[in-house]
Amino acid sequence: ETTAYLDERLKTIENHLGTDAEGARVKVELGRGAGHSKHGDNWFAQMRIVITGSDLLHAEADAENVNAAIDMLKDEMLAVLKKSRTRRIVVARKIGAKVKEWLHSDSEEQ
């Protein structure tokens, strides 16, 4: 039951990864927090995604039940993925601008 629920939530992550999904390794850890009573945020969920040629992405969540922890983890990882994608786009644009500037200055010298 929990495995099927997690698999369903991971499909959203996989769809968001797009072409990077094939080269990605995903590790998910679910469990009860050590030393907690039977009340409160007892469940934790952690996810690490390693994409070839990219950074390590990490997210974690705590909740009162395992399904809520999985849902919170999915939302947190989607936020991390969006931030990572935005960062890569900004870097690519900066590199492109520098190359264009360099090419422009090269053509002026000739």
C-alpha positions as a LaTeX table, in Angstrom:
\begin{tabular}{lrrr}
\hline
Residue & $x$ (\AA) & $y$ (\AA) & $z$ (\AA) \\
\hline
Glu1 & 0.00 & 0.00 & 0.00 \\
Thr2 & 2.72 & 2.53 & 0.96 \\
Thr3 & 4.93 & 1.36 & $-1.91$ \\
Ala4 & 2.16 & 1.94 & $-4.46$ \\
Tyr5 & 1.44 & 5.37 & $-2.97$ \\
Leu6 & 5.13 & 6.29 & $-3.16$ \\
Asp7 & 5.45 & 4.99 & $-6.75$ \\
Glu8 & 2.49 & 7.16 & $-7.78$ \\
Arg9 & 4.14 & 10.26 & $-6.26$ \\
Leu10 & 7.50 & 9.40 & $-7.83$ \\
Lys11 & 5.89 & 9.46 & $-11.28$ \\
Thr12 & 5.34 & 13.20 & $-10.82$ \\
Ile13 & 9.04 & 13.63 & $-10.04$ \\
Glu14 & 9.99 & 11.49 & $-13.03$ \\
Asn15 & 7.77 & 13.55 & $-15.35$ \\
His16 & 9.36 & 16.75 & $-14.06$ \\
Leu17 & 12.87 & 15.38 & $-14.69$ \\
Gly18 & 12.03 & 14.82 & $-18.36$ \\
Thr19 & 15.03 & 13.56 & $-20.34$ \\
Asp20 & 17.21 & 13.59 & $-17.19$ \\
Ala21 & 15.06 & 10.79 & $-15.70$ \\
Glu22 & 16.92 & 8.03 & $-17.55$ \\
Gly23 & 20.29 & 8.97 & $-16.05$ \\
Ala24 & 18.94 & 9.74 & $-12.59$ \\
Arg25 & 19.35 & 7.64 & $-9.45$ \\
Val26 & 16.71 & 8.15 & $-6.80$ \\
Lys27 & 17.00 & 7.05 & $-3.19$ \\
Val28 & 14.00 & 7.39 & $-0.87$ \\
Glu29 & 14.05 & 6.67 & 2.83 \\
Leu30 & 10.88 & 6.45 & 4.93 \\
Gly31 & 10.64 & 5.79 & 8.63 \\
Arg32 & 9.51 & 6.77 & 12.07 \\
Gly33 & 11.53 & 9.37 & 13.91 \\
Ala34 & 13.66 & 7.89 & 16.68 \\
Gly35 & 12.69 & 8.81 & 20.22 \\
His36 & 9.28 & 10.19 & 19.28 \\
Ser37 & 6.14 & 9.36 & 21.17 \\
Lys38 & 3.08 & 8.09 & 19.38 \\
His39 & 1.84 & 11.67 & 18.90 \\
Gly40 & 3.12 & 14.47 & 16.65 \\
Asp41 & 5.40 & 14.43 & 13.63 \\
Asn42 & 6.53 & 10.83 & 13.83 \\
Trp43 & 7.20 & 10.01 & 10.18 \\
Phe44 & 10.08 & 11.25 & 8.09 \\
Ala45 & 10.73 & 10.96 & 4.37 \\
Gln46 & 13.99 & 11.78 & 2.61 \\
Met47 & 14.85 & 11.76 & $-1.08$ \\
Arg48 & 18.15 & 12.11 & $-2.89$ \\
Ile49 & 18.39 & 12.39 & $-6.65$ \\
Val50 & 21.71 & 12.12 & $-8.46$ \\
Ile51 & 21.54 & 13.24 & $-12.08$ \\
Thr52 & 24.57 & 12.46 & $-14.23$ \\
Gly53 & 26.52 & 15.66 & $-14.83$ \\
Ser54 & 24.48 & 17.66 & $-12.32$ \\
Asp55 & 24.25 & 18.43 & $-8.63$ \\
Leu56 & 22.97 & 16.15 & $-5.92$ \\
Leu57 & 19.38 & 17.12 & $-5.07$ \\
His58 & 18.04 & 16.49 & $-1.58$ \\
Ala59 & 14.67 & 17.01 & 0.11 \\
Glu60 & 13.11 & 15.88 & 3.37 \\
Ala61 & 9.81 & 16.14 & 5.21 \\
Asp62 & 8.23 & 15.21 & 8.54 \\
Ala63 & 4.53 & 14.50 & 9.10 \\
Glu64 & 2.08 & 12.72 & 11.36 \\
Asn65 & 1.58 & 9.81 & 8.96 \\
Val66 & 3.62 & 8.20 & 6.21 \\
Asn67 & 1.39 & 9.30 & 3.32 \\
Ala68 & 1.47 & 12.93 & 4.43 \\
Ala69 & 5.27 & 12.72 & 4.70 \\
Ile70 & 5.43 & 11.35 & 1.14 \\
Asp71 & 3.19 & 14.14 & $-0.17$ \\
Met72 & 5.26 & 16.81 & 1.57 \\
Leu73 & 8.45 & 15.22 & 0.27 \\
Lys74 & 7.14 & 15.24 & $-3.31$ \\
Asp75 & 6.25 & 18.94 & $-3.05$ \\
Glu76 & 9.63 & 19.79 & $-1.51$ \\
Met77 & 11.53 & 17.88 & $-4.21$ \\
Leu78 & 9.54 & 19.59 & $-6.98$ \\
Ala79 & 10.58 & 22.95 & $-5.49$ \\
Val80 & 14.23 & 21.83 & $-5.37$ \\
Leu81 & 14.04 & 20.65 & $-9.00$ \\
Lys82 & 12.53 & 23.94 & $-10.18$ \\
Lys83 & 15.24 & 25.91 & $-8.36$ \\
Ser84 & 17.95 & 23.70 & $-9.87$ \\
Arg85 & 16.53 & 24.06 & $-13.38$ \\
Thr86 & 16.31 & 27.86 & $-13.01$ \\
Arg87 & 19.91 & 27.98 & $-11.81$ \\
Arg88 & 21.08 & 25.94 & $-14.82$ \\
Ile89 & 19.21 & 28.23 & $-17.23$ \\
Val90 & 20.73 & 31.36 & $-15.66$ \\
Val91 & 24.24 & 29.91 & $-15.88$ \\
Ala92 & 23.71 & 28.86 & $-19.51$ \\
Arg93 & 22.49 & 32.35 & $-20.41$ \\
Lys94 & 25.48 & 33.98 & $-18.71$ \\
Ile95 & 27.87 & 31.68 & $-20.56$ \\
Gly96 & 26.07 & 32.40 & $-23.84$ \\
Ala97 & 26.31 & 36.16 & $-23.25$ \\
Lys98 & 30.05 & 35.89 & $-22.54$ \\
Val99 & 30.62 & 33.83 & $-25.71$ \\
Lys100 & 28.62 & 36.33 & $-27.77$ \\
Glu101 & 30.59 & 39.20 & $-26.23$ \\
Trp102 & 33.86 & 37.41 & $-26.96$ \\
Leu103 & 32.85 & 36.66 & $-30.56$ \\
His104 & 31.71 & 40.26 & $-31.07$ \\
Ser105 & 35.00 & 41.66 & $-29.77$ \\
Asp106 & 36.92 & 39.19 & $-31.98$ \\
Ser107 & 35.08 & 40.32 & $-35.12$ \\
Glu108 & 35.77 & 44.01 & $-34.33$ \\
Glu109 & 39.51 & 43.36 & $-34.19$ \\
Gln110 & 39.61 & 41.96 & $-37.74$ \\
\hline
\end{tabular}
